[in-house]
Amino acid sequence: DIQMTQSPSTLSASVGDRVTITCRASQSIRPWLAWYQQKPGKAPKFLIYKASSLETGVPSRFSGGGSGTEFTLTISSLQPDDFATYYCQQYNSYPWTFGQGTKVEIK
Amino acid sequence: EVQLVQSGAQVKKPGESLKISCKGSGYSFTTYWIGWVRQMPGKGLEWMGLIYPGDSATRYSPSFQGQVTISADKSISTAYLQWSSLKASDTAMYYCARTPDCTDGVCGFDYWGQGTLVTVSS
């Protein structure tokens, strides 16, 4: 299985901050990576596919990058609604696998 | 409007069987994969497997192969996740979610059900 490792596990930030979450794959997954946002008690929300393509309706302050084994999710100016846990997921090969999550909390 | 509606919370005893459901509407149910994702209390997301309702093709994570069965009834646009003998360690929230067939790399779970909480306790 391809292992996905996110860093940091927890990130403390303030409204307006630029934040970046990193996701590393144990082998190349080309650009086949998605990002999700999950709030407590809710189902995950789809943010980004193919490493950098924004899902329809997702605010443009979210952006994704990377290819191969290293990827990033950046929020250009953190908003109150963005405090949540973020997961990356590879779909290069079965079984698809998720990272362990990064919790973005209020500083 | 695309919707995935899951069956309600379940409380079961170890050793009992269970089948939970996920009904799709607002799109062509047979041309998207349905996946199942486990989230144990306070933990992250785990990919369990997929089914393509058009032909019932399945893909399982090795971690869940043999432990659960994923199926679908395309006539009623419903996918299922079932256990033949539950364990306490199956206690979790289970989500279904839809993904395109990944043509041109357009892939990922774009719509999710609300989740089904399964509690297994003696």
mmCIF file of N, CA and C in Angstrom, chain A residues 1 32 34 36 38 41-46 48-50 55 87 89 91 94-100, chain B residues 33 37 39 43-47 50 59-62 95 99 102 104-110 112-113:
data_model
loop_
_atom_site.group_PDB
_atom_site.id
_atom_site.type_symbol
_atom_site.label_atom_id
_atom_site.label_comp_id
_atom_site.label_asym_id
_atom_site.label_seq_id
_atom_site.Cartn_x
_atom_site.Cartn_y
_atom_site.Cartn_z
ATOM 1 N N ASP A 1 0.837 -1.196 0.000
ATOM 2 C CA ASP A 1 0.000 0.000 0.000
ATOM 3 C C ASP A 1 0.880 1.258 0.000
ATOM 4 N N TRP A 32 -1.927 12.285 -8.850
ATOM 5 C CA TRP A 32 -3.227 11.707 -8.494
ATOM 6 C C TRP A 32 -3.495 11.807 -6.999
ATOM 7 N N ALA A 34 -5.984 13.975 -3.964
ATOM 8 C CA ALA A 34 -7.128 14.805 -3.598
ATOM 9 C C ALA A 34 -6.958 15.325 -2.176
ATOM 10 N N TYR A 36 -9.308 16.962 1.215
ATOM 11 C CA TYR A 36 -10.634 17.086 1.821
ATOM 12 C C TYR A 36 -10.528 17.912 3.094
ATOM 13 N N GLN A 38 -12.642 18.374 6.779
ATOM 14 C CA GLN A 38 -13.674 17.792 7.624
ATOM 15 C C GLN A 38 -13.827 18.605 8.903
ATOM 16 N N GLY A 41 -18.145 16.227 13.473
ATOM 17 C CA GLY A 41 -19.507 15.737 13.319
ATOM 18 C C GLY A 41 -20.058 15.811 11.912
ATOM 19 N N LYS A 42 -19.220 16.166 10.949
ATOM 20 C CA LYS A 42 -19.670 16.308 9.559
ATOM 21 C C LYS A 42 -18.900 15.379 8.631
ATOM 22 N N ALA A 43 -19.515 15.095 7.477
ATOM 23 C CA ALA A 43 -18.804 14.342 6.446
ATOM 24 C C ALA A 43 -17.722 15.217 5.833
ATOM 25 N N PRO A 44 -16.668 14.605 5.338
ATOM 26 C CA PRO A 44 -15.638 15.380 4.633
ATOM 27 C C PRO A 44 -16.199 16.127 3.431
ATOM 28 N N LYS A 45 -15.504 17.195 3.079
ATOM 29 C CA LYS A 45 -15.854 17.999 1.911
ATOM 30 C C LYS A 45 -14.694 17.943 0.929
ATOM 31 N N PHE A 46 -15.008 17.723 -0.343
ATOM 32 C CA PHE A 46 -14.019 17.618 -1.403
ATOM 33 C C PHE A 46 -13.513 18.993 -1.786
ATOM 34 N N ILE A 48 -9.971 19.552 -3.591
ATOM 35 C CA ILE A 48 -9.019 19.583 -4.695
ATOM 36 C C ILE A 48 -8.820 18.182 -5.241
ATOM 37 N N TYR A 49 -8.674 18.061 -6.566
ATOM 38 C CA TYR A 49 -8.334 16.800 -7.208
ATOM 39 C C TYR A 49 -7.176 17.025 -8.161
ATOM 40 N N LYS A 50 -6.561 15.957 -8.573
ATOM 41 C CA LYS A 50 -5.409 16.010 -9.486
ATOM 42 C C LYS A 50 -4.369 17.025 -8.990
ATOM 43 N N GLU A 55 -12.115 22.014 -6.824
ATOM 44 C CA GLU A 55 -13.479 21.570 -7.058
ATOM 45 C C GLU A 55 -14.383 22.804 -7.177
ATOM 46 N N TYR A 87 -7.409 16.338 5.065
ATOM 47 C CA TYR A 87 -6.854 15.042 4.691
ATOM 48 C C TYR A 87 -6.443 15.048 3.227
ATOM 49 N N GLN A 89 -5.457 12.364 0.026
ATOM 50 C CA GLN A 89 -5.793 10.986 -0.377
ATOM 51 C C GLN A 89 -5.195 10.729 -1.742
ATOM 52 N N TYR A 91 -5.004 8.472 -5.229
ATOM 53 C CA TYR A 91 -5.784 7.537 -6.037
ATOM 54 C C TYR A 91 -4.964 7.048 -7.235
ATOM 55 N N TYR A 94 -4.752 1.152 -6.191
ATOM 56 C CA TYR A 94 -5.522 0.565 -5.098
ATOM 57 C C TYR A 94 -4.582 -0.166 -4.131
ATOM 58 N N PRO A 95 -4.890 -0.123 -2.836
ATOM 59 C CA PRO A 95 -6.009 0.594 -2.235
ATOM 60 C C PRO A 95 -5.721 2.096 -2.143
ATOM 61 N N TRP A 96 -6.722 2.908 -2.439
ATOM 62 C CA TRP A 96 -6.558 4.326 -2.186
ATOM 63 C C TRP A 96 -6.267 4.500 -0.695
ATOM 64 N N THR A 97 -5.486 5.503 -0.365
ATOM 65 C CA THR A 97 -5.129 5.712 1.030
ATOM 66 C C THR A 97 -5.177 7.194 1.388
ATOM 67 N N PHE A 98 -5.541 7.445 2.633
ATOM 68 C CA PHE A 98 -5.601 8.798 3.178
ATOM 69 C C PHE A 98 -4.374 9.078 4.040
ATOM 70 N N GLY A 99 -4.022 10.352 4.121
ATOM 71 C CA GLY A 99 -3.103 10.772 5.159
ATOM 72 C C GLY A 99 -3.808 10.747 6.507
ATOM 73 N N GLN A 100 -3.030 10.955 7.574
ATOM 74 C CA GLN A 100 -3.585 10.832 8.919
ATOM 75 C C GLN A 100 -4.351 12.082 9.361
ATOM 76 N N TRP B 33 -18.576 5.374 -9.309
ATOM 77 C CA TRP B 33 -18.241 4.431 -8.259
ATOM 78 C C TRP B 33 -18.799 4.952 -6.923
ATOM 79 N N VAL B 37 -15.940 4.539 3.512
ATOM 80 C CA VAL B 37 -14.839 5.079 4.304
ATOM 81 C C VAL B 37 -15.180 4.921 5.783
ATOM 82 N N GLN B 39 -14.389 5.776 9.801
ATOM 83 C CA GLN B 39 -13.766 6.720 10.714
ATOM 84 C C GLN B 39 -14.056 6.257 12.132
ATOM 85 N N LYS B 43 -10.544 9.362 15.248
ATOM 86 C CA LYS B 43 -9.457 8.995 14.341
ATOM 87 C C LYS B 43 -9.673 9.525 12.923
ATOM 88 N N GLY B 44 -8.758 9.165 12.033
ATOM 89 C CA GLY B 44 -8.803 9.641 10.672
ATOM 90 C C GLY B 44 -9.656 8.779 9.755
ATOM 91 N N LEU B 45 -9.571 9.100 8.484
ATOM 92 C CA LEU B 45 -10.361 8.423 7.457
ATOM 93 C C LEU B 45 -9.608 7.204 6.922
ATOM 94 N N GLU B 46 -10.344 6.108 6.740
ATOM 95 C CA GLU B 46 -9.769 4.877 6.193
ATOM 96 C C GLU B 46 -10.595 4.425 4.987
ATOM 97 N N TRP B 47 -9.923 4.228 3.862
ATOM 98 C CA TRP B 47 -10.585 3.784 2.632
ATOM 99 C C TRP B 47 -10.837 2.287 2.697
ATOM 100 N N LEU B 50 -14.528 0.113 -2.991
ATOM 101 C CA LEU B 50 -15.378 0.758 -3.981
ATOM 102 C C LEU B 50 -16.249 -0.279 -4.676
ATOM 103 N N ARG B 59 -13.524 -3.107 -5.629
ATOM 104 C CA ARG B 59 -12.130 -2.989 -5.227
ATOM 105 C C ARG B 59 -12.124 -2.894 -3.709
ATOM 106 N N TYR B 60 -11.319 -3.693 -3.042
ATOM 107 C CA TYR B 60 -11.250 -3.683 -1.584
ATOM 108 C C TYR B 60 -9.850 -3.311 -1.114
ATOM 109 N N SER B 61 -9.810 -2.630 0.007
ATOM 110 C CA SER B 61 -8.545 -2.507 0.705
ATOM 111 C C SER B 61 -8.207 -3.862 1.316
ATOM 112 N N PRO B 62 -6.935 -4.272 1.260
ATOM 113 C CA PRO B 62 -6.563 -5.531 1.920
ATOM 114 C C PRO B 62 -6.922 -5.548 3.405
ATOM 115 N N TYR B 95 -18.960 6.164 6.199
ATOM 116 C CA TYR B 95 -19.446 7.069 5.164
ATOM 117 C C TYR B 95 -19.441 6.369 3.812
ATOM 118 N N THR B 99 -17.492 8.709 -6.462
ATOM 119 C CA THR B 99 -16.355 9.172 -7.241
ATOM 120 C C THR B 99 -16.594 8.899 -8.717
ATOM 121 N N CYS B 102 -12.679 8.309 -12.886
ATOM 122 C CA CYS B 102 -11.276 8.719 -12.914
ATOM 123 C C CYS B 102 -10.702 8.919 -14.323
ATOM 124 N N ASP B 104 -9.134 10.866 -17.134
ATOM 125 C CA ASP B 104 -8.320 12.085 -17.160
ATOM 126 C C ASP B 104 -7.955 12.568 -15.761
ATOM 127 N N GLY B 105 -7.956 11.658 -14.799
ATOM 128 C CA GLY B 105 -7.529 12.029 -13.454
ATOM 129 C C GLY B 105 -8.538 12.807 -12.654
ATOM 130 N N VAL B 106 -9.733 12.981 -13.193
ATOM 131 C CA VAL B 106 -10.800 13.648 -12.430
ATOM 132 C C VAL B 106 -11.380 12.598 -11.502
ATOM 133 N N CYS B 107 -10.959 12.661 -10.273
ATOM 134 C CA CYS B 107 -11.234 11.569 -9.351
ATOM 135 C C CYS B 107 -11.285 12.118 -7.938
ATOM 136 N N GLY B 108 -11.818 11.295 -7.042
ATOM 137 C CA GLY B 108 -11.950 11.719 -5.662
ATOM 138 C C GLY B 108 -13.415 11.703 -5.278
ATOM 139 N N PHE B 109 -13.651 11.657 -3.985
ATOM 140 C CA PHE B 109 -15.017 11.557 -3.463
ATOM 141 C C PHE B 109 -15.655 12.942 -3.438
ATOM 142 N N ASP B 110 -16.488 13.224 -4.433
ATOM 143 C CA ASP B 110 -17.041 14.567 -4.565
ATOM 144 C C ASP B 110 -18.346 14.775 -3.798
ATOM 145 N N TRP B 112 -20.695 13.048 -0.485
ATOM 146 C CA TRP B 112 -20.650 12.118 0.640
ATOM 147 C C TRP B 112 -22.035 11.949 1.260
ATOM 148 N N GLY B 113 -22.282 10.753 1.794
ATOM 149 C CA GLY B 113 -23.441 10.567 2.635
ATOM 150 C C GLY B 113 -23.219 11.217 3.992
#
